[in-house]
Amino acid sequence: MAIELNIADQFAHLHLNRPKALNALSFEILGQLDAALGKIEDAIEAGQVRGVFVTGEGEKSFCAGADITELMGRTLTQEHEGARFGQSVFDRLAALRVPSVAVIHGYAFGGGLELALACTFRVATAGAKMGLPELKLGLIPGYGGTQRLPRVIGQDRALDMILSARTVDATEAERIGLVTRVVDSKDPAAVGREFLKPYLKHGLIALDMAKQAILRGMQTTLAEGLRIERDCSTLAFRSGDATEGMTAFLEKRPPVFKDQ
Ligand code: CO8
């Protein structure tokens, strides 16, 4: 399998393992990713996963994008369906109830960067290089890049990156907010675990409600966003975890959250 999934110690580790093609995403691999996300959703509901990290095999590349060998000679319907499917898989990743992080080690181009943009966070190792080079191929990003990139780095910078199709290095990526952090490490899995550690101690309900309030709120007006916040906040208050968290504070002890 080109998509490997390992669930252990509250982490789900998604690993792209197709190094001969720099971990390029064929449609079959997208299907495997979709199936793996279904397993992660189940594991989250079973209380086995609090954070998800995504890595790519090999020193050279996180993911070099959609598999270009598959993209030619297709009908209009097949092209539309391909984009719809890719978007739906990345939407599924974005909608997970727990935080996710893409550890970008080497190249993240095209669909590879779009995969990373669907994660809650992105971290780069020092030599990482990122871009949406689709215009060089006469294409435009089709797995969410035109929509998620401006939401992450702002409209002007996204226009610059997409219309120029240029490559951004790790230092610039951190400066423009494309990645949260740059780390000097040759072990992407260790980076993913370390990055997610601060989130593990929280209850699932509060994690989910906070994430939803921010991400859904960023897609709408301030007034509507505040309404989403009120609803999510009220739902969090109704949880046993909220009672436990506030009781533990008053009793001066660490809380024990049960995701209820
Ligand atoms: N697809 C298929 N194979 C690839 C890809 C790719 N995206 N990227 C690299 N490979 C293959 C190469 O063909 C090569 O194979 P082989 O050894 O058999 O010749 C192998 O990986 C190694 O690649 P290179 O020899 O090119 O390695 P370099 O270190 O010289 O260069 C680069 C690395 C710069 C990453 C270069 O490989 C490159 O430019 N790759 C393409 C990057 C790119 O353009 N990505 C965007 C693809 S389009 C896309 O993602 C659109 C998403 C939305 C699609 C919606 C429609 C359904």
PDB file of N, CA, C and O and ligand atoms in Angstrom, residues 18-25 27 30 60-61 63-71 74 78-84 86 90 107-114 131-134 136-137 139-144 167, ligand 1:
ATOM      1  N   ARG A  18       5.563   6.216  -1.691  1.00  0.00           N
ATOM      2  CA  ARG A  18       5.773   5.950  -3.124  1.00  0.00           C
ATOM      3  C   ARG A  18       6.997   6.771  -3.569  1.00  0.00           C
ATOM      4  O   ARG A  18       6.908   7.645  -4.437  1.00  0.00           O
ATOM      5  N   PRO A  19       8.138   6.505  -2.938  1.00  0.00           N
ATOM      6  CA  PRO A  19       9.288   7.406  -3.120  1.00  0.00           C
ATOM      7  C   PRO A  19       9.806   7.467  -4.553  1.00  0.00           C
ATOM      8  O   PRO A  19      10.360   8.496  -4.956  1.00  0.00           O
ATOM      9  N   LYS A  20       9.591   6.390  -5.354  1.00  0.00           N
ATOM     10  CA  LYS A  20      10.116   6.422  -6.740  1.00  0.00           C
ATOM     11  C   LYS A  20       9.478   7.543  -7.548  1.00  0.00           C
ATOM     12  O   LYS A  20      10.080   8.052  -8.492  1.00  0.00           O
ATOM     13  N   ALA A  21       8.246   7.900  -7.224  1.00  0.00           N
ATOM     14  CA  ALA A  21       7.579   9.012  -7.913  1.00  0.00           C
ATOM     15  C   ALA A  21       7.428  10.198  -6.953  1.00  0.00           C
ATOM     16  O   ALA A  21       6.479  10.982  -7.060  1.00  0.00           O
ATOM     17  N   LEU A  22       8.355  10.322  -6.025  1.00  0.00           N
ATOM     18  CA  LEU A  22       8.349  11.432  -5.047  1.00  0.00           C
ATOM     19  C   LEU A  22       7.004  11.542  -4.327  1.00  0.00           C
ATOM     20  O   LEU A  22       6.530  12.620  -4.019  1.00  0.00           O
ATOM     21  N   ASN A  23       6.382  10.370  -4.090  1.00  0.00           N
ATOM     22  CA  ASN A  23       5.112  10.265  -3.355  1.00  0.00           C
ATOM     23  C   ASN A  23       3.947  10.965  -4.066  1.00  0.00           C
ATOM     24  O   ASN A  23       3.012  11.445  -3.418  1.00  0.00           O
ATOM     25  N   ALA A  24       4.028  11.004  -5.408  1.00  0.00           N
ATOM     26  CA  ALA A  24       2.928  11.613  -6.189  1.00  0.00           C
ATOM     27  C   ALA A  24       1.634  10.844  -5.947  1.00  0.00           C
ATOM     28  O   ALA A  24       1.629   9.624  -5.750  1.00  0.00           O
ATOM     29  N   LEU A  25       0.528  11.595  -6.000  1.00  0.00           N
ATOM     30  CA  LEU A  25      -0.787  11.040  -5.639  1.00  0.00           C
ATOM     31  C   LEU A  25      -1.524  10.554  -6.882  1.00  0.00           C
ATOM     32  O   LEU A  25      -2.110  11.365  -7.610  1.00  0.00           O
ATOM     33  N   PHE A  27      -4.748   8.424  -8.534  1.00  0.00           N
ATOM     34  CA  PHE A  27      -6.141   8.330  -8.067  1.00  0.00           C
ATOM     35  C   PHE A  27      -6.309   7.134  -7.130  1.00  0.00           C
ATOM     36  O   PHE A  27      -7.085   7.187  -6.174  1.00  0.00           O
ATOM     37  N   LEU A  30      -5.179   8.233  -3.795  1.00  0.00           N
ATOM     38  CA  LEU A  30      -6.214   9.079  -3.167  1.00  0.00           C
ATOM     39  C   LEU A  30      -7.312   8.204  -2.551  1.00  0.00           C
ATOM     40  O   LEU A  30      -7.832   8.503  -1.470  1.00  0.00           O
ATOM     41  N   LYS A  60      13.731  13.101  -0.108  1.00  0.00           N
ATOM     42  CA  LYS A  60      13.566  14.126  -1.138  1.00  0.00           C
ATOM     43  C   LYS A  60      12.242  14.853  -1.123  1.00  0.00           C
ATOM     44  O   LYS A  60      12.153  16.019  -1.481  1.00  0.00           O
ATOM     45  N   SER A  61      11.164  14.132  -0.730  1.00  0.00           N
ATOM     46  CA  SER A  61       9.862  14.710  -1.034  1.00  0.00           C
ATOM     47  C   SER A  61       8.768  14.293  -0.055  1.00  0.00           C
ATOM     48  O   SER A  61       8.608  13.103   0.227  1.00  0.00           O
ATOM     49  N   CYS A  63       5.525  15.239  -0.952  1.00  0.00           N
ATOM     50  CA  CYS A  63       4.623  14.804  -2.024  1.00  0.00           C
ATOM     51  C   CYS A  63       4.737  15.775  -3.197  1.00  0.00           C
ATOM     52  O   CYS A  63       4.558  16.989  -3.003  1.00  0.00           O
ATOM     53  N   ALA A  64       5.035  15.222  -4.394  1.00  0.00           N
ATOM     54  CA  ALA A  64       5.247  16.071  -5.580  1.00  0.00           C
ATOM     55  C   ALA A  64       3.954  16.377  -6.327  1.00  0.00           C
ATOM     56  O   ALA A  64       3.992  16.864  -7.455  1.00  0.00           O
ATOM     57  N   GLY A  65       2.804  16.094  -5.713  1.00  0.00           N
ATOM     58  CA  GLY A  65       1.538  16.510  -6.328  1.00  0.00           C
ATOM     59  C   GLY A  65       0.758  15.372  -6.921  1.00  0.00           C
ATOM     60  O   GLY A  65       1.062  14.194  -6.697  1.00  0.00           O
ATOM     61  N   ALA A  66      -0.249  15.743  -7.704  1.00  0.00           N
ATOM     62  CA  ALA A  66      -1.030  14.721  -8.419  1.00  0.00           C
ATOM     63  C   ALA A  66      -0.100  13.992  -9.375  1.00  0.00           C
ATOM     64  O   ALA A  66       0.899  14.551  -9.836  1.00  0.00           O
ATOM     65  N   ASP A  67      -0.440  12.750  -9.679  1.00  0.00           N
ATOM     66  CA  ASP A  67       0.379  11.951 -10.598  1.00  0.00           C
ATOM     67  C   ASP A  67       0.128  12.460 -12.016  1.00  0.00           C
ATOM     68  O   ASP A  67      -0.925  12.199 -12.614  1.00  0.00           O
ATOM     69  N   ILE A  68       1.122  13.168 -12.560  1.00  0.00           N
ATOM     70  CA  ILE A  68       0.939  13.838 -13.854  1.00  0.00           C
ATOM     71  C   ILE A  68       0.713  12.821 -14.978  1.00  0.00           C
ATOM     72  O   ILE A  68       0.012  13.106 -15.949  1.00  0.00           O
ATOM     73  N   THR A  69       1.234  11.607 -14.800  1.00  0.00           N
ATOM     74  CA  THR A  69       1.060  10.598 -15.865  1.00  0.00           C
ATOM     75  C   THR A  69      -0.408  10.217 -16.042  1.00  0.00           C
ATOM     76  O   THR A  69      -0.786   9.675 -17.081  1.00  0.00           O
ATOM     77  N   GLU A  70      -1.230  10.485 -15.044  1.00  0.00           N
ATOM     78  CA  GLU A  70      -2.656  10.097 -15.147  1.00  0.00           C
ATOM     79  C   GLU A  70      -3.558  11.230 -15.654  1.00  0.00           C
ATOM     80  O   GLU A  70      -4.749  11.019 -15.835  1.00  0.00           O
ATOM     81  N   LEU A  71      -2.980  12.426 -15.793  1.00  0.00           N
ATOM     82  CA  LEU A  71      -3.853  13.586 -15.972  1.00  0.00           C
ATOM     83  C   LEU A  71      -4.216  13.905 -17.425  1.00  0.00           C
ATOM     84  O   LEU A  71      -5.070  14.741 -17.678  1.00  0.00           O
ATOM     85  N   ARG A  74      -8.062  12.534 -20.645  1.00  0.00           N
ATOM     86  CA  ARG A  74      -9.304  12.158 -19.976  1.00  0.00           C
ATOM     87  C   ARG A  74     -10.447  13.010 -20.504  1.00  0.00           C
ATOM     88  O   ARG A  74     -10.234  14.114 -21.004  1.00  0.00           O
ATOM     89  N   GLN A  78     -14.510  12.998 -16.683  1.00  0.00           N
ATOM     90  CA  GLN A  78     -13.484  12.362 -15.834  1.00  0.00           C
ATOM     91  C   GLN A  78     -12.643  13.426 -15.121  1.00  0.00           C
ATOM     92  O   GLN A  78     -12.275  13.259 -13.957  1.00  0.00           O
ATOM     93  N   GLU A  79     -12.332  14.498 -15.822  1.00  0.00           N
ATOM     94  CA  GLU A  79     -11.537  15.564 -15.199  1.00  0.00           C
ATOM     95  C   GLU A  79     -12.303  16.183 -14.022  1.00  0.00           C
ATOM     96  O   GLU A  79     -11.759  16.409 -12.941  1.00  0.00           O
ATOM     97  N   HIS A  80     -13.582  16.448 -14.256  1.00  0.00           N
ATOM     98  CA  HIS A  80     -14.399  17.062 -13.213  1.00  0.00           C
ATOM     99  C   HIS A  80     -14.520  16.126 -12.019  1.00  0.00           C
ATOM    100  O   HIS A  80     -14.385  16.535 -10.868  1.00  0.00           O
ATOM    101  N   GLU A  81     -14.741  14.859 -12.311  1.00  0.00           N
ATOM    102  CA  GLU A  81     -14.891  13.872 -11.247  1.00  0.00           C
ATOM    103  C   GLU A  81     -13.584  13.712 -10.468  1.00  0.00           C
ATOM    104  O   GLU A  81     -13.582  13.567  -9.242  1.00  0.00           O
ATOM    105  N   GLY A  82     -12.442  13.767 -11.182  1.00  0.00           N
ATOM    106  CA  GLY A  82     -11.140  13.659 -10.511  1.00  0.00           C
ATOM    107  C   GLY A  82     -10.948  14.790  -9.508  1.00  0.00           C
ATOM    108  O   GLY A  82     -10.508  14.563  -8.377  1.00  0.00           O
ATOM    109  N   ALA A  83     -11.279  16.003  -9.917  1.00  0.00           N
ATOM    110  CA  ALA A  83     -11.133  17.152  -9.010  1.00  0.00           C
ATOM    111  C   ALA A  83     -12.109  17.029  -7.844  1.00  0.00           C
ATOM    112  O   ALA A  83     -11.745  17.284  -6.686  1.00  0.00           O
ATOM    113  N   ARG A  84     -13.335  16.600  -8.152  1.00  0.00           N
ATOM    114  CA  ARG A  84     -14.328  16.452  -7.075  1.00  0.00           C
ATOM    115  C   ARG A  84     -13.862  15.432  -6.048  1.00  0.00           C
ATOM    116  O   ARG A  84     -13.925  15.658  -4.836  1.00  0.00           O
ATOM    117  N   GLY A  86     -10.719  14.338  -5.433  1.00  0.00           N
ATOM    118  CA  GLY A  86      -9.559  14.840  -4.671  1.00  0.00           C
ATOM    119  C   GLY A  86      -9.984  15.846  -3.618  1.00  0.00           C
ATOM    120  O   GLY A  86      -9.553  15.795  -2.457  1.00  0.00           O
ATOM    121  N   PHE A  90      -9.596  15.546   0.585  1.00  0.00           N
ATOM    122  CA  PHE A  90      -8.902  16.554   1.398  1.00  0.00           C
ATOM    123  C   PHE A  90      -9.875  17.235   2.371  1.00  0.00           C
ATOM    124  O   PHE A  90      -9.498  17.604   3.476  1.00  0.00           O
ATOM    125  N   TYR A 107      10.128  18.227  -0.982  1.00  0.00           N
ATOM    126  CA  TYR A 107       9.173  18.933  -1.840  1.00  0.00           C
ATOM    127  C   TYR A 107       7.723  18.737  -1.395  1.00  0.00           C
ATOM    128  O   TYR A 107       7.313  17.634  -1.050  1.00  0.00           O
ATOM    129  N   ALA A 108       6.957  19.826  -1.475  1.00  0.00           N
ATOM    130  CA  ALA A 108       5.486  19.729  -1.400  1.00  0.00           C
ATOM    131  C   ALA A 108       4.954  20.607  -2.522  1.00  0.00           C
ATOM    132  O   ALA A 108       4.894  21.839  -2.385  1.00  0.00           O
ATOM    133  N   PHE A 109       4.622  19.959  -3.642  1.00  0.00           N
ATOM    134  CA  PHE A 109       4.180  20.710  -4.814  1.00  0.00           C
ATOM    135  C   PHE A 109       2.753  20.303  -5.197  1.00  0.00           C
ATOM    136  O   PHE A 109       2.348  19.152  -4.984  1.00  0.00           O
ATOM    137  N   GLY A 110       2.038  21.253  -5.804  1.00  0.00           N
ATOM    138  CA  GLY A 110       0.725  20.964  -6.350  1.00  0.00           C
ATOM    139  C   GLY A 110      -0.173  20.274  -5.328  1.00  0.00           C
ATOM    140  O   GLY A 110      -0.335  20.741  -4.193  1.00  0.00           O
ATOM    141  N   GLY A 111      -0.722  19.121  -5.738  1.00  0.00           N
ATOM    142  CA  GLY A 111      -1.609  18.369  -4.839  1.00  0.00           C
ATOM    143  C   GLY A 111      -0.945  18.013  -3.515  1.00  0.00           C
ATOM    144  O   GLY A 111      -1.639  17.817  -2.507  1.00  0.00           O
ATOM    145  N   GLY A 112       0.387  17.950  -3.490  1.00  0.00           N
ATOM    146  CA  GLY A 112       1.093  17.663  -2.227  1.00  0.00           C
ATOM    147  C   GLY A 112       0.954  18.819  -1.248  1.00  0.00           C
ATOM    148  O   GLY A 112       0.710  18.621  -0.051  1.00  0.00           O
ATOM    149  N   LEU A 113       1.086  20.044  -1.770  1.00  0.00           N
ATOM    150  CA  LEU A 113       0.888  21.201  -0.887  1.00  0.00           C
ATOM    151  C   LEU A 113      -0.600  21.346  -0.546  1.00  0.00           C
ATOM    152  O   LEU A 113      -0.964  21.733   0.568  1.00  0.00           O
ATOM    153  N   GLU A 114      -1.465  20.982  -1.485  1.00  0.00           N
ATOM    154  CA  GLU A 114      -2.910  21.057  -1.204  1.00  0.00           C
ATOM    155  C   GLU A 114      -3.300  20.063  -0.098  1.00  0.00           C
ATOM    156  O   GLU A 114      -4.146  20.351   0.736  1.00  0.00           O
ATOM    157  N   GLY A 131       5.251  24.756  -3.339  1.00  0.00           N
ATOM    158  CA  GLY A 131       4.692  25.599  -4.382  1.00  0.00           C
ATOM    159  C   GLY A 131       3.464  24.975  -5.010  1.00  0.00           C
ATOM    160  O   GLY A 131       3.178  23.794  -4.826  1.00  0.00           O
ATOM    161  N   LEU A 132       2.738  25.820  -5.722  1.00  0.00           N
ATOM    162  CA  LEU A 132       1.613  25.345  -6.535  1.00  0.00           C
ATOM    163  C   LEU A 132       1.996  25.647  -7.989  1.00  0.00           C
ATOM    164  O   LEU A 132       1.679  26.721  -8.509  1.00  0.00           O
ATOM    165  N   PRO A 133       2.733  24.703  -8.631  1.00  0.00           N
ATOM    166  CA  PRO A 133       3.303  24.986  -9.954  1.00  0.00           C
ATOM    167  C   PRO A 133       2.377  24.667 -11.119  1.00  0.00           C
ATOM    168  O   PRO A 133       2.813  24.596 -12.264  1.00  0.00           O
ATOM    169  N   GLU A 134       1.066  24.475 -10.833  1.00  0.00           N
ATOM    170  CA  GLU A 134       0.159  23.988 -11.883  1.00  0.00           C
ATOM    171  C   GLU A 134       0.168  24.858 -13.137  1.00  0.00           C
ATOM    172  O   GLU A 134      -0.005  24.344 -14.245  1.00  0.00           O
ATOM    173  N   LYS A 136       2.506  26.169 -14.627  1.00  0.00           N
ATOM    174  CA  LYS A 136       3.598  25.746 -15.522  1.00  0.00           C
ATOM    175  C   LYS A 136       3.140  24.609 -16.424  1.00  0.00           C
ATOM    176  O   LYS A 136       3.698  24.373 -17.484  1.00  0.00           O
ATOM    177  N   LEU A 137       2.132  23.861 -15.971  1.00  0.00           N
ATOM    178  CA  LEU A 137       1.604  22.731 -16.756  1.00  0.00           C
ATOM    179  C   LEU A 137       0.381  23.143 -17.574  1.00  0.00           C
ATOM    180  O   LEU A 137      -0.278  22.307 -18.178  1.00  0.00           O
ATOM    181  N   LEU A 139      -2.260  24.244 -16.157  1.00  0.00           N
ATOM    182  CA  LEU A 139      -3.411  23.891 -15.297  1.00  0.00           C
ATOM    183  C   LEU A 139      -3.564  24.940 -14.200  1.00  0.00           C
ATOM    184  O   LEU A 139      -2.781  25.881 -14.117  1.00  0.00           O
ATOM    185  N   ILE A 140      -4.549  24.747 -13.354  1.00  0.00           N
ATOM    186  CA  ILE A 140      -4.612  25.521 -12.118  1.00  0.00           C
ATOM    187  C   ILE A 140      -4.782  24.508 -10.975  1.00  0.00           C
ATOM    188  O   ILE A 140      -5.183  23.366 -11.208  1.00  0.00           O
ATOM    189  N   PRO A 141      -4.478  24.899  -9.734  1.00  0.00           N
ATOM    190  CA  PRO A 141      -4.672  23.962  -8.618  1.00  0.00           C
ATOM    191  C   PRO A 141      -6.121  23.482  -8.584  1.00  0.00           C
ATOM    192  O   PRO A 141      -7.046  24.273  -8.784  1.00  0.00           O
ATOM    193  N   GLY A 142      -6.312  22.191  -8.342  1.00  0.00           N
ATOM    194  CA  GLY A 142      -7.671  21.645  -8.405  1.00  0.00           C
ATOM    195  C   GLY A 142      -8.068  20.817  -7.205  1.00  0.00           C
ATOM    196  O   GLY A 142      -9.162  20.260  -7.171  1.00  0.00           O
ATOM    197  N   TYR A 143      -7.166  20.689  -6.235  1.00  0.00           N
ATOM    198  CA  TYR A 143      -7.504  19.942  -5.017  1.00  0.00           C
ATOM    199  C   TYR A 143      -7.606  20.896  -3.819  1.00  0.00           C
ATOM    200  O   TYR A 143      -7.194  20.566  -2.718  1.00  0.00           O
ATOM    201  N   GLY A 144      -8.153  22.090  -4.074  1.00  0.00           N
ATOM    202  CA  GLY A 144      -8.417  23.016  -2.963  1.00  0.00           C
ATOM    203  C   GLY A 144      -7.434  24.165  -2.825  1.00  0.00           C
ATOM    204  O   GLY A 144      -7.638  25.066  -2.013  1.00  0.00           O
ATOM    205  N   THR A 167       8.558  28.661  -6.389  1.00  0.00           N
ATOM    206  CA  THR A 167       8.834  27.808  -5.235  1.00  0.00           C
ATOM    207  C   THR A 167       9.200  28.663  -4.033  1.00  0.00           C
ATOM    208  O   THR A 167       9.945  29.635  -4.153  1.00  0.00           O
TER     209      THR A 167
HETATM  210  N1  CO8 B   1       3.634  12.928 -10.990  1.00  0.00           N
HETATM  211  C1  CO8 B   1       4.204  11.800 -11.470  1.00  0.00           C
HETATM  212  N2  CO8 B   1       5.523  11.530 -11.353  1.00  0.00           N
HETATM  213  C2  CO8 B   1       6.277  12.442 -10.738  1.00  0.00           C
HETATM  214  C3  CO8 B   1       5.758  13.636 -10.211  1.00  0.00           C
HETATM  215  C4  CO8 B   1       4.356  13.860 -10.361  1.00  0.00           C
HETATM  216  N3  CO8 B   1       3.747  14.949  -9.858  1.00  0.00           N
HETATM  217  N4  CO8 B   1       6.773  14.344  -9.677  1.00  0.00           N
HETATM  218  C5  CO8 B   1       7.878  13.613  -9.848  1.00  0.00           C
HETATM  219  N5  CO8 B   1       7.603  12.464 -10.485  1.00  0.00           N
HETATM  220  C6  CO8 B   1       8.521  11.399 -10.856  1.00  0.00           C
HETATM  221  C7  CO8 B   1       9.415  11.820 -12.033  1.00  0.00           C
HETATM  222  O1  CO8 B   1       8.741  11.647 -13.252  1.00  0.00           O
HETATM  223  C8  CO8 B   1      10.586  10.894 -11.839  1.00  0.00           C
HETATM  224  O2  CO8 B   1      10.232   9.618 -12.322  1.00  0.00           O
HETATM  225  P1  CO8 B   1      11.306   8.764 -13.192  1.00  0.00           P
HETATM  226  O3  CO8 B   1      12.447   8.536 -12.253  1.00  0.00           O
HETATM  227  O4  CO8 B   1      10.552   7.512 -13.533  1.00  0.00           O
HETATM  228  O5  CO8 B   1      11.661   9.617 -14.345  1.00  0.00           O
HETATM  229  C9  CO8 B   1      10.710  10.775 -10.330  1.00  0.00           C
HETATM  230  O6  CO8 B   1       9.446  11.163  -9.808  1.00  0.00           O
HETATM  231  C10 CO8 B   1      11.767  11.687  -9.754  1.00  0.00           C
HETATM  232  O7  CO8 B   1      11.482  13.007 -10.193  1.00  0.00           O
HETATM  233  P2  CO8 B   1      12.591  13.948 -10.903  1.00  0.00           P
HETATM  234  O8  CO8 B   1      13.603  13.116 -11.626  1.00  0.00           O
HETATM  235  O9  CO8 B   1      11.866  14.987 -11.691  1.00  0.00           O
HETATM  236  O10 CO8 B   1      13.267  14.567  -9.610  1.00  0.00           O
HETATM  237  P3  CO8 B   1      13.984  15.988  -9.514  1.00  0.00           P
HETATM  238  O11 CO8 B   1      14.646  16.002  -8.181  1.00  0.00           O
HETATM  239  O12 CO8 B   1      14.824  16.258 -10.705  1.00  0.00           O
HETATM  240  O13 CO8 B   1      12.794  17.069  -9.523  1.00  0.00           O
HETATM  241  C11 CO8 B   1      10.672  17.947  -8.838  1.00  0.00           C
HETATM  242  C12 CO8 B   1      11.877  17.071  -8.453  1.00  0.00           C
HETATM  243  C13 CO8 B   1      11.137  19.413  -8.952  1.00  0.00           C
HETATM  244  C14 CO8 B   1       9.644  17.815  -7.713  1.00  0.00           C
HETATM  245  C15 CO8 B   1      10.097  17.486 -10.194  1.00  0.00           C
HETATM  246  O14 CO8 B   1       9.906  16.071 -10.131  1.00  0.00           O
HETATM  247  C16 CO8 B   1       8.778  18.100 -10.536  1.00  0.00           C
HETATM  248  O15 CO8 B   1       8.752  19.245 -10.966  1.00  0.00           O
HETATM  249  N6  CO8 B   1       7.659  17.338 -10.358  1.00  0.00           N
HETATM  250  C17 CO8 B   1       6.338  17.797 -10.704  1.00  0.00           C
HETATM  251  C18 CO8 B   1       5.820  18.773  -9.668  1.00  0.00           C
HETATM  252  C19 CO8 B   1       4.457  19.309 -10.102  1.00  0.00           C
HETATM  253  O16 CO8 B   1       4.327  19.937 -11.124  1.00  0.00           O
HETATM  254  N7  CO8 B   1       3.420  19.022  -9.291  1.00  0.00           N
HETATM  255  C20 CO8 B   1       2.074  19.427  -9.599  1.00  0.00           C
HETATM  256  C21 CO8 B   1       1.351  18.316 -10.293  1.00  0.00           C
HETATM  257  S1  CO8 B   1      -0.249  18.806 -10.878  1.00  0.00           S
HETATM  258  C22 CO8 B   1      -1.199  18.760  -9.472  1.00  0.00           C
HETATM  259  O17 CO8 B   1      -0.776  18.421  -8.396  1.00  0.00           O
HETATM  260  C23 CO8 B   1      -2.616  19.170  -9.673  1.00  0.00           C
HETATM  261  C24 CO8 B   1      -3.507  18.757  -8.492  1.00  0.00           C
HETATM  262  C25 CO8 B   1      -4.953  18.926  -8.841  1.00  0.00           C
HETATM  263  C26 CO8 B   1      -5.363  17.940  -9.929  1.00  0.00           C
HETATM  264  C27 CO8 B   1      -6.826  18.045 -10.197  1.00  0.00           C
HETATM  265  C28 CO8 B   1      -7.218  17.192 -11.409  1.00  0.00           C
HETATM  266  C29 CO8 B   1      -7.782  15.848 -11.102  1.00  0.00           C
END
